[in-house]
Amino acid sequence: MRIQELNGFYSQPLAKAYLSDFSEVSRFFTYDPRQIDGFAVRLKHLSAKKKGQLKFLAETLKHDNLQLGCGDQTLHNIGLLEKGLGVAVVTGQQPGILTGPLYTVYKAMGAIKLARELAAKLNYPVVPVFWIGADDHDFAEINHIFVPTAEGPQKITLTEKPAGRFSLGHVSVPQEVPLFLQQLEKLTPPIGWQQEGLVLLRETARQSANLAQWFGRLMTFLFKDDGLILMNPVLPPLRRLSAGLFYRAVKTAPEVDHLLQRTCQEVAAAGFSPQVQSEEDKLHLFIYIKGQRTALYLKKGQFTDREGVNTWEKEQLAQLSLSNPELFSPDVVLRPVVQEELLPVLAYVAGPGEISYFALLKNIFRHFGQEMPIVYPRPNITLVEPLVEKLLTKYQVPLQLLPVGLEGFIDAYVKRTDEVGIEEIFNDFRFVLREKQTNLVKEVASIDPELKGLGKENLRRLLRVVNSFEDKVKQRHRKNNEVAIRQLNKVNAMLHPLGQWQERVYNIFPYLMKYGPDLLKEIYHAIGLFDWKQKILFFD
């Protein structure tokens, strides 16, 4: 693969500042990810932490990862954690269908590569961990994929929606998966690794009890030789390890929410929009009631669920969190804190939205006696297939347009091929028409003053006719350029689909089916560390 680079492009202002001018946001973070010395300082901090629960954690990780089909390197890495001889580079994402958008895979690659690099630089074992966001209950966010096709992005959706707010780690693999995969087969060319890929997807779905497990099996397949540890927080043993933190969150409520509100105000005062809008009286924990996940609130000295149906006294809920921690689940604010409680997190590989989340959490980490880990921006990658590259070259499309899309370029291209000067001649005609009409009205107004109003209305009608004719002329001109427009729209759909970066829309499996699993190695080798540029990868 050949690589070209663009400067990192984040639309979120805070994440953009994090990359381009860290001093602007440094007060909200503990470490600057550019400073390698910070990793050594963080390692020293982790070395001083108690490691009492790592053995129990490792037993759970080993059992679960073996179920997912992990390789020897993953078991070796779990063993390092068990002995207290390693720290972790963590990343994570919700368990999207077929692993979800491309950036999920890129985050895992970033964690693996950063872990290897830091292990060499620090001369200390560093292992990659992927936190499966199986707590999440937003099925609509993960129930689909987009496939790149000649007609643009094609969406395939699982329509069997769970009847309630069930965590994805508790949702069975839908029975309609075979139909879903049939649609995928129709939308991908019958070449390369297509059939092998479909067999993998069918078999892993059949073997999996829930969506998180299916996701885990696929991620294990993709990174089996890379030592990636998959971690599913909804597993009861991991909930038990989180019980103490749940207890402290309840006992000290509403302190977490007050800290969040205060930091939101500070972030807003610095000129940024907080990623989380603090919801008054929120505990930042969920509770499972009849299997469904519902938010907890503190109102008038009592805890209540979102609907206000169930209530608890503080001590009652605190004791419940200790005796039945599997009933509790953190929200987006407390998830990184739970992660820090369970793992020795050297760094977290984060997307732009997560960077903005972390900016709100420094004081919340401190509240629980923790320190915010190093927040390391994830890789940003765009894949350019051979046909798309030919069209980029043919039409001399600047790669700098990728962040904003090619709509403006297409309009400019059509305008450049306009040898007649359609807009200019119609503008000239309208100017002359207005001038002639104005002079005509002046000449006849002496006959009847009301003719002035009739003249203005007549001019409006004439201009509507002229404008309509201009639109038709432009349509004919665009029709003469329809091949170029169609080809440029195809480029735009492949590289900037639905007005977004490619990595936020398309799924990895259509590419793997076409080019084979070795594509993953080529993408991995293209990832740079500590430069955070957008990598444009051209297929050889």
mmCIF file of C-alpha atoms in Angstrom, residues 34-364:
data_model
loop_
_atom_site.group_PDB
_atom_site.id
_atom_site.type_symbol
_atom_site.label_atom_id
_atom_site.label_comp_id
_atom_site.label_asym_id
_atom_site.label_seq_id
_atom_site.Cartn_x
_atom_site.Cartn_y
_atom_site.Cartn_z
ATOM 1 C CA ARG A 34 2.829 13.829 22.781
ATOM 2 C CA GLN A 35 5.192 13.657 25.756
ATOM 3 C CA ILE A 36 6.737 10.194 25.958
ATOM 4 C CA ASP A 37 8.009 11.012 29.458
ATOM 5 C CA GLY A 38 4.381 11.136 30.566
ATOM 6 C CA PHE A 39 4.013 7.423 29.827
ATOM 7 C CA ALA A 40 6.919 6.670 32.174
ATOM 8 C CA VAL A 41 5.329 8.834 34.886
ATOM 9 C CA ARG A 42 1.981 7.101 34.410
ATOM 10 C CA LEU A 43 3.681 3.688 34.583
ATOM 11 C CA LYS A 44 5.300 4.644 37.878
ATOM 12 C CA HIS A 45 1.901 5.735 39.223
ATOM 13 C CA LEU A 46 0.358 2.389 38.219
ATOM 14 C CA SER A 47 3.213 0.439 39.799
ATOM 15 C CA ALA A 48 2.264 1.924 43.172
ATOM 16 C CA LYS A 49 -1.379 0.802 42.892
ATOM 17 C CA LYS A 50 -2.681 -2.264 44.703
ATOM 18 C CA LYS A 51 -2.981 -5.324 42.484
ATOM 19 C CA GLY A 52 -5.059 -7.571 44.741
ATOM 20 C CA GLN A 53 -7.936 -8.293 42.354
ATOM 21 C CA LEU A 54 -5.891 -8.915 39.191
ATOM 22 C CA LYS A 55 -5.825 -12.693 39.740
ATOM 23 C CA PHE A 56 -9.631 -12.908 39.841
ATOM 24 C CA LEU A 57 -9.853 -10.528 36.859
ATOM 25 C CA ALA A 58 -7.388 -12.656 34.886
ATOM 26 C CA GLU A 59 -9.340 -15.851 35.575
ATOM 27 C CA THR A 60 -12.478 -14.253 34.127
ATOM 28 C CA LEU A 61 -10.630 -12.834 31.112
ATOM 29 C CA LYS A 62 -8.970 -16.174 30.417
ATOM 30 C CA HIS A 63 -12.253 -18.084 30.559
ATOM 31 C CA ASP A 64 -14.096 -15.612 28.335
ATOM 32 C CA ASN A 65 -11.319 -15.153 25.764
ATOM 33 C CA LEU A 66 -10.870 -18.920 25.438
ATOM 34 C CA GLN A 67 -14.600 -19.172 24.710
ATOM 35 C CA LEU A 68 -14.120 -16.594 21.955
ATOM 36 C CA GLY A 69 -11.298 -18.653 20.432
ATOM 37 C CA CYS A 70 -8.301 -16.512 21.402
ATOM 38 C CA GLY A 71 -4.683 -17.301 20.514
ATOM 39 C CA ASP A 72 -1.678 -18.085 22.704
ATOM 40 C CA GLN A 73 -0.444 -14.477 22.755
ATOM 41 C CA THR A 74 -3.713 -13.308 24.309
ATOM 42 C CA LEU A 75 -3.386 -15.933 27.057
ATOM 43 C CA HIS A 76 0.221 -14.856 27.615
ATOM 44 C CA ASN A 77 -0.887 -11.231 27.980
ATOM 45 C CA ILE A 78 -3.625 -12.183 30.447
ATOM 46 C CA GLY A 79 -0.967 -14.040 32.411
ATOM 47 C CA LEU A 80 1.122 -10.865 32.615
ATOM 48 C CA LEU A 81 -1.848 -8.997 34.100
ATOM 49 C CA GLU A 82 -2.499 -11.853 36.516
ATOM 50 C CA LYS A 83 1.053 -11.645 37.893
ATOM 51 C CA GLY A 84 0.953 -7.855 38.119
ATOM 52 C CA LEU A 85 3.742 -7.694 35.539
ATOM 53 C CA GLY A 86 1.972 -5.718 32.843
ATOM 54 C CA VAL A 87 -0.091 -2.607 32.179
ATOM 55 C CA ALA A 88 -2.724 -2.058 29.516
ATOM 56 C CA VAL A 89 -3.425 0.139 26.531
ATOM 57 C CA VAL A 90 -7.210 0.074 26.386
ATOM 58 C CA THR A 91 -9.727 1.029 23.751
ATOM 59 C CA GLY A 92 -13.341 0.071 23.232
ATOM 60 C CA GLN A 93 -16.602 0.378 21.347
ATOM 61 C CA GLN A 94 -20.165 -0.908 21.389
ATOM 62 C CA PRO A 95 -20.544 -4.406 19.886
ATOM 63 C CA GLY A 96 -21.611 -3.314 16.417
ATOM 64 C CA ILE A 97 -22.933 -5.804 13.877
ATOM 65 C CA LEU A 98 -19.977 -7.373 12.008
ATOM 66 C CA THR A 99 -17.755 -5.145 14.252
ATOM 67 C CA GLY A 100 -19.547 -1.931 13.210
ATOM 68 C CA PRO A 101 -17.848 0.983 11.411
ATOM 69 C CA LEU A 102 -14.250 0.754 10.194
ATOM 70 C CA TYR A 103 -12.947 2.900 13.036
ATOM 71 C CA THR A 104 -13.716 0.102 15.533
ATOM 72 C CA VAL A 105 -11.077 -2.039 13.839
ATOM 73 C CA TYR A 106 -8.710 0.944 13.572
ATOM 74 C CA LYS A 107 -9.039 1.576 17.324
ATOM 75 C CA ALA A 108 -8.049 -2.025 18.047
ATOM 76 C CA MET A 109 -5.077 -1.712 15.684
ATOM 77 C CA GLY A 110 -4.063 1.534 17.364
ATOM 78 C CA ALA A 111 -4.150 -0.096 20.808
ATOM 79 C CA ILE A 112 -2.101 -3.084 19.618
ATOM 80 C CA LYS A 113 0.527 -0.931 17.925
ATOM 81 C CA LEU A 114 0.777 1.566 20.781
ATOM 82 C CA ALA A 115 1.121 -1.265 23.319
ATOM 83 C CA ARG A 116 4.017 -2.771 21.357
ATOM 84 C CA GLU A 117 5.730 0.586 20.940
ATOM 85 C CA LEU A 118 5.401 1.516 24.610
ATOM 86 C CA ALA A 119 6.585 -1.914 25.759
ATOM 87 C CA ALA A 120 9.777 -1.328 23.771
ATOM 88 C CA LYS A 121 10.245 2.278 24.908
ATOM 89 C CA LEU A 122 9.473 1.650 28.590
ATOM 90 C CA ASN A 123 11.094 -1.797 28.731
ATOM 91 C CA TYR A 124 7.997 -3.074 30.511
ATOM 92 C CA PRO A 125 5.163 -5.377 29.356
ATOM 93 C CA VAL A 126 2.216 -3.474 27.871
ATOM 94 C CA VAL A 127 -0.828 -5.416 26.646
ATOM 95 C CA PRO A 128 -3.730 -4.301 24.404
ATOM 96 C CA VAL A 129 -7.268 -4.583 25.800
ATOM 97 C CA PHE A 130 -10.539 -3.997 23.934
ATOM 98 C CA TRP A 131 -13.459 -3.075 26.197
ATOM 99 C CA ILE A 132 -16.665 -4.333 24.567
ATOM 100 C CA GLY A 133 -19.373 -1.772 25.329
ATOM 101 C CA ALA A 134 -21.908 -4.511 26.035
ATOM 102 C CA ASP A 135 -23.656 -2.359 28.681
ATOM 103 C CA ASP A 136 -25.082 -0.121 25.982
ATOM 104 C CA HIS A 137 -28.777 -0.611 25.226
ATOM 105 C CA ASP A 138 -29.044 1.495 22.035
ATOM 106 C CA PHE A 139 -29.830 -1.280 19.549
ATOM 107 C CA ALA A 140 -30.636 1.173 16.735
ATOM 108 C CA GLU A 141 -27.078 2.503 16.887
ATOM 109 C CA ILE A 142 -25.478 -0.877 16.154
ATOM 110 C CA ASN A 143 -28.094 -2.892 14.216
ATOM 111 C CA HIS A 144 -26.876 -2.046 10.708
ATOM 112 C CA ILE A 145 -23.880 -1.757 8.430
ATOM 113 C CA PHE A 146 -23.194 0.230 5.264
ATOM 114 C CA VAL A 147 -21.665 -1.546 2.268
ATOM 115 C CA PRO A 148 -19.713 0.422 -0.379
ATOM 116 C CA THR A 149 -21.198 -0.248 -3.833
ATOM 117 C CA ALA A 150 -21.149 1.342 -7.295
ATOM 118 C CA GLU A 151 -24.521 2.925 -6.432
ATOM 119 C CA GLY A 152 -23.203 4.405 -3.186
ATOM 120 C CA PRO A 153 -23.524 3.234 0.425
ATOM 121 C CA GLN A 154 -26.133 0.490 0.818
ATOM 122 C CA LYS A 155 -27.585 -0.069 4.284
ATOM 123 C CA ILE A 156 -28.378 -3.526 5.667
ATOM 124 C CA THR A 157 -30.365 -3.578 8.910
ATOM 125 C CA LEU A 158 -31.404 -6.107 11.521
ATOM 126 C CA THR A 159 -35.044 -5.243 12.129
ATOM 127 C CA GLU A 160 -35.770 -7.580 15.090
ATOM 128 C CA LYS A 161 -35.618 -4.936 17.792
ATOM 129 C CA PRO A 162 -35.465 -6.072 21.455
ATOM 130 C CA ALA A 163 -38.716 -5.359 23.300
ATOM 131 C CA GLY A 164 -37.193 -3.022 25.869
ATOM 132 C CA ARG A 165 -33.988 -1.345 27.063
ATOM 133 C CA PHE A 166 -31.832 -4.482 27.178
ATOM 134 C CA SER A 167 -28.045 -4.241 27.236
ATOM 135 C CA LEU A 168 -26.487 -5.516 24.023
ATOM 136 C CA GLY A 169 -24.588 -8.112 26.032
ATOM 137 C CA HIS A 170 -27.966 -9.582 27.005
ATOM 138 C CA VAL A 171 -29.531 -9.488 23.511
ATOM 139 C CA SER A 172 -29.571 -12.798 21.618
ATOM 140 C CA VAL A 173 -28.228 -12.954 18.076
ATOM 141 C CA PRO A 174 -31.368 -12.278 15.965
ATOM 142 C CA GLN A 175 -32.861 -15.127 13.946
ATOM 143 C CA GLU A 176 -32.814 -12.929 10.838
ATOM 144 C CA VAL A 177 -28.979 -12.961 10.638
ATOM 145 C CA PRO A 178 -28.995 -15.473 7.708
ATOM 146 C CA LEU A 179 -31.208 -13.063 5.730
ATOM 147 C CA PHE A 180 -28.911 -10.176 6.713
ATOM 148 C CA LEU A 181 -25.906 -12.109 5.386
ATOM 149 C CA GLN A 182 -27.767 -13.002 2.173
ATOM 150 C CA GLN A 183 -28.182 -9.277 1.541
ATOM 151 C CA LEU A 184 -24.472 -8.764 2.212
ATOM 152 C CA GLU A 185 -23.638 -11.503 -0.304
ATOM 153 C CA LYS A 186 -25.761 -9.799 -2.986
ATOM 154 C CA LEU A 187 -24.043 -6.450 -2.397
ATOM 155 C CA THR A 188 -20.456 -7.765 -2.569
ATOM 156 C CA PRO A 189 -18.692 -9.122 -5.680
ATOM 157 C CA PRO A 190 -18.285 -12.936 -5.881
ATOM 158 C CA ILE A 191 -14.495 -12.759 -5.829
ATOM 159 C CA GLY A 192 -11.584 -13.045 -3.430
ATOM 160 C CA TRP A 193 -12.467 -14.054 0.118
ATOM 161 C CA GLN A 194 -16.215 -13.472 -0.179
ATOM 162 C CA GLN A 195 -17.425 -17.020 0.447
ATOM 163 C CA GLU A 196 -14.904 -17.703 3.218
ATOM 164 C CA GLY A 197 -15.943 -14.455 4.894
ATOM 165 C CA LEU A 198 -19.618 -15.373 4.744
ATOM 166 C CA VAL A 199 -18.891 -18.797 6.262
ATOM 167 C CA LEU A 200 -17.012 -17.090 9.108
ATOM 168 C CA LEU A 201 -19.904 -14.696 9.767
ATOM 169 C CA ARG A 202 -22.505 -17.478 9.723
ATOM 170 C CA GLU A 203 -20.502 -19.797 11.972
ATOM 171 C CA THR A 204 -19.598 -17.170 14.562
ATOM 172 C CA ALA A 205 -23.226 -15.998 14.710
ATOM 173 C CA ARG A 206 -24.399 -19.591 15.186
ATOM 174 C CA GLN A 207 -21.889 -20.163 18.009
ATOM 175 C CA SER A 208 -22.741 -16.954 19.889
ATOM 176 C CA ALA A 209 -25.300 -16.575 22.655
ATOM 177 C CA ASN A 210 -25.595 -12.786 22.323
ATOM 178 C CA LEU A 211 -24.488 -9.799 20.243
ATOM 179 C CA ALA A 212 -21.478 -9.030 22.436
ATOM 180 C CA GLN A 213 -20.217 -12.588 22.066
ATOM 181 C CA TRP A 214 -20.663 -12.490 18.271
ATOM 182 C CA PHE A 215 -18.730 -9.236 18.162
ATOM 183 C CA GLY A 216 -16.039 -10.756 20.393
ATOM 184 C CA ARG A 217 -15.637 -13.831 18.185
ATOM 185 C CA LEU A 218 -15.181 -11.661 15.100
ATOM 186 C CA MET A 219 -12.671 -9.363 16.796
ATOM 187 C CA THR A 220 -10.804 -12.431 18.059
ATOM 188 C CA PHE A 221 -10.620 -13.787 14.508
ATOM 189 C CA LEU A 222 -9.325 -10.480 13.145
ATOM 190 C CA PHE A 223 -6.639 -10.084 15.822
ATOM 191 C CA LYS A 224 -5.967 -13.658 16.954
ATOM 192 C CA ASP A 225 -2.190 -13.383 16.536
ATOM 193 C CA ASP A 226 -1.880 -9.911 18.075
ATOM 194 C CA GLY A 227 -2.529 -10.674 21.738
ATOM 195 C CA LEU A 228 -5.649 -8.500 21.948
ATOM 196 C CA ILE A 229 -7.612 -9.159 25.162
ATOM 197 C CA LEU A 230 -11.396 -8.821 24.816
ATOM 198 C CA MET A 231 -13.177 -7.603 27.954
ATOM 199 C CA ASN A 232 -16.954 -7.811 28.391
ATOM 200 C CA PRO A 233 -18.026 -5.766 31.450
ATOM 201 C CA VAL A 234 -21.483 -7.348 31.761
ATOM 202 C CA LEU A 235 -19.981 -10.663 32.856
ATOM 203 C CA PRO A 236 -21.079 -11.225 36.499
ATOM 204 C CA PRO A 237 -17.513 -11.758 37.836
ATOM 205 C CA LEU A 238 -16.464 -8.368 36.454
ATOM 206 C CA ARG A 239 -19.552 -6.753 37.962
ATOM 207 C CA ARG A 240 -18.511 -8.158 41.334
ATOM 208 C CA LEU A 241 -15.092 -6.538 40.936
ATOM 209 C CA SER A 242 -16.875 -3.214 40.308
ATOM 210 C CA ALA A 243 -19.102 -3.465 43.404
ATOM 211 C CA GLY A 244 -16.928 -1.230 45.584
ATOM 212 C CA LEU A 245 -17.012 1.572 43.042
ATOM 213 C CA PHE A 246 -20.779 1.274 42.604
ATOM 214 C CA TYR A 247 -21.098 1.469 46.400
ATOM 215 C CA ARG A 248 -18.988 4.647 46.585
ATOM 216 C CA ALA A 249 -20.964 6.242 43.750
ATOM 217 C CA VAL A 250 -24.199 5.677 45.673
ATOM 218 C CA LYS A 251 -22.856 6.681 49.098
ATOM 219 C CA THR A 252 -21.298 9.943 47.865
ATOM 220 C CA ALA A 253 -24.192 10.946 45.593
ATOM 221 C CA PRO A 254 -24.798 13.579 44.308
ATOM 222 C CA GLU A 255 -21.075 14.514 44.387
ATOM 223 C CA VAL A 256 -20.248 12.958 40.983
ATOM 224 C CA ASP A 257 -22.998 14.971 39.318
ATOM 225 C CA HIS A 258 -21.862 18.176 41.044
ATOM 226 C CA LEU A 259 -18.295 17.604 39.818
ATOM 227 C CA LEU A 260 -19.583 16.983 36.301
ATOM 228 C CA GLN A 261 -21.711 20.138 36.321
ATOM 229 C CA ARG A 262 -18.771 22.208 37.551
ATOM 230 C CA THR A 263 -16.452 20.891 34.837
ATOM 231 C CA CYS A 264 -19.119 21.389 32.160
ATOM 232 C CA GLN A 265 -19.256 25.046 33.185
ATOM 233 C CA GLU A 266 -15.448 25.314 33.005
ATOM 234 C CA VAL A 267 -15.360 23.705 29.561
ATOM 235 C CA ALA A 268 -18.096 26.066 28.349
ATOM 236 C CA ALA A 269 -16.210 29.053 29.813
ATOM 237 C CA ALA A 270 -13.160 27.942 27.801
ATOM 238 C CA GLY A 271 -15.229 28.262 24.622
ATOM 239 C CA PHE A 272 -16.189 24.616 24.039
ATOM 240 C CA SER A 273 -19.508 22.777 24.112
ATOM 241 C CA PRO A 274 -19.451 20.017 26.762
ATOM 242 C CA GLN A 275 -19.846 16.559 25.213
ATOM 243 C CA VAL A 276 -22.296 15.607 27.994
ATOM 244 C CA GLN A 277 -25.101 17.863 29.089
ATOM 245 C CA SER A 278 -25.402 17.236 32.822
ATOM 246 C CA GLU A 279 -28.866 15.986 33.732
ATOM 247 C CA GLU A 280 -29.884 17.253 37.157
ATOM 248 C CA ASP A 281 -30.133 14.660 39.964
ATOM 249 C CA LYS A 282 -28.565 11.884 37.866
ATOM 250 C CA LEU A 283 -26.554 9.203 39.677
ATOM 251 C CA HIS A 284 -24.629 8.138 36.516
ATOM 252 C CA LEU A 285 -25.470 4.523 37.234
ATOM 253 C CA PHE A 286 -28.097 2.317 35.640
ATOM 254 C CA ILE A 287 -29.994 -0.457 37.388
ATOM 255 C CA TYR A 288 -31.502 -3.547 35.773
ATOM 256 C CA ILE A 289 -35.181 -4.050 36.555
ATOM 257 C CA LYS A 290 -36.620 -7.223 35.031
ATOM 258 C CA GLY A 291 -33.606 -7.282 32.732
ATOM 259 C CA GLN A 292 -34.120 -3.756 31.398
ATOM 260 C CA ARG A 293 -31.549 -1.015 31.952
ATOM 261 C CA THR A 294 -32.922 2.170 33.499
ATOM 262 C CA ALA A 295 -31.129 5.270 34.790
ATOM 263 C CA LEU A 296 -31.009 6.104 38.504
ATOM 264 C CA TYR A 297 -31.758 9.538 39.996
ATOM 265 C CA LEU A 298 -31.523 11.096 43.446
ATOM 266 C CA LYS A 299 -34.633 13.153 44.172
ATOM 267 C CA LYS A 300 -35.649 14.576 47.543
ATOM 268 C CA GLY A 301 -33.233 12.326 49.383
ATOM 269 C CA GLN A 302 -34.443 9.126 47.710
ATOM 270 C CA PHE A 303 -33.139 7.185 44.738
ATOM 271 C CA THR A 304 -35.583 6.437 41.962
ATOM 272 C CA ASP A 305 -35.585 4.948 38.484
ATOM 273 C CA ARG A 306 -36.290 7.065 35.405
ATOM 274 C CA GLU A 307 -40.026 6.357 35.520
ATOM 275 C CA GLY A 308 -40.296 6.998 39.263
ATOM 276 C CA VAL A 309 -41.857 3.573 39.813
ATOM 277 C CA ASN A 310 -39.158 2.126 42.087
ATOM 278 C CA THR A 311 -37.531 3.959 45.006
ATOM 279 C CA TRP A 312 -34.692 3.164 47.420
ATOM 280 C CA GLU A 313 -33.181 4.783 50.489
ATOM 281 C CA LYS A 314 -29.470 5.590 50.124
ATOM 282 C CA GLU A 315 -28.258 2.843 52.466
ATOM 283 C CA GLN A 316 -30.636 0.343 50.894
ATOM 284 C CA LEU A 317 -29.311 1.025 47.365
ATOM 285 C CA ALA A 318 -25.701 1.092 48.587
ATOM 286 C CA GLN A 319 -26.070 -2.348 50.172
ATOM 287 C CA LEU A 320 -27.793 -3.644 47.034
ATOM 288 C CA SER A 321 -24.777 -2.543 44.976
ATOM 289 C CA LEU A 322 -22.563 -4.716 47.196
ATOM 290 C CA SER A 323 -24.829 -7.750 47.404
ATOM 291 C CA ASN A 324 -26.041 -7.691 43.769
ATOM 292 C CA PRO A 325 -23.538 -5.688 41.688
ATOM 293 C CA GLU A 326 -24.705 -7.485 38.538
ATOM 294 C CA LEU A 327 -27.838 -5.298 38.771
ATOM 295 C CA PHE A 328 -25.756 -2.138 38.219
ATOM 296 C CA SER A 329 -24.133 -0.617 35.162
ATOM 297 C CA PRO A 330 -22.180 2.651 34.678
ATOM 298 C CA ASP A 331 -23.179 5.373 32.237
ATOM 299 C CA VAL A 332 -20.763 7.103 29.846
ATOM 300 C CA VAL A 333 -19.405 9.271 32.693
ATOM 301 C CA LEU A 334 -18.521 6.426 35.063
ATOM 302 C CA ARG A 335 -17.503 3.822 32.466
ATOM 303 C CA PRO A 336 -13.865 5.071 32.245
ATOM 304 C CA VAL A 337 -13.739 5.139 36.054
ATOM 305 C CA VAL A 338 -14.912 1.504 36.261
ATOM 306 C CA GLN A 339 -12.329 0.662 33.608
ATOM 307 C CA GLU A 340 -9.621 2.289 35.727
ATOM 308 C CA GLU A 341 -10.865 0.380 38.773
ATOM 309 C CA LEU A 342 -10.492 -2.984 37.043
ATOM 310 C CA LEU A 343 -7.371 -2.506 34.921
ATOM 311 C CA PRO A 344 -3.927 -0.874 35.146
ATOM 312 C CA VAL A 345 -4.688 1.527 32.260
ATOM 313 C CA LEU A 346 -1.536 3.131 30.905
ATOM 314 C CA ALA A 347 -3.390 4.840 28.047
ATOM 315 C CA TYR A 348 -6.805 4.864 26.411
ATOM 316 C CA VAL A 349 -7.052 5.019 22.599
ATOM 317 C CA ALA A 350 -9.942 7.418 22.021
ATOM 318 C CA GLY A 351 -11.994 8.793 19.171
ATOM 319 C CA PRO A 352 -12.754 12.535 18.962
ATOM 320 C CA GLY A 353 -16.029 12.209 20.878
ATOM 321 C CA GLU A 354 -14.327 10.238 23.636
ATOM 322 C CA ILE A 355 -11.582 12.862 23.936
ATOM 323 C CA SER A 356 -14.322 15.406 24.572
ATOM 324 C CA TYR A 357 -15.910 13.077 27.168
ATOM 325 C CA PHE A 358 -12.616 12.596 28.997
ATOM 326 C CA ALA A 359 -12.215 16.384 29.240
ATOM 327 C CA LEU A 360 -15.090 16.316 31.749
ATOM 328 C CA LEU A 361 -13.781 13.517 33.963
ATOM 329 C CA LYS A 362 -10.513 14.616 35.593
ATOM 330 C CA ASN A 363 -12.109 15.572 38.909
ATOM 331 C CA ILE A 364 -14.387 12.524 38.856
#
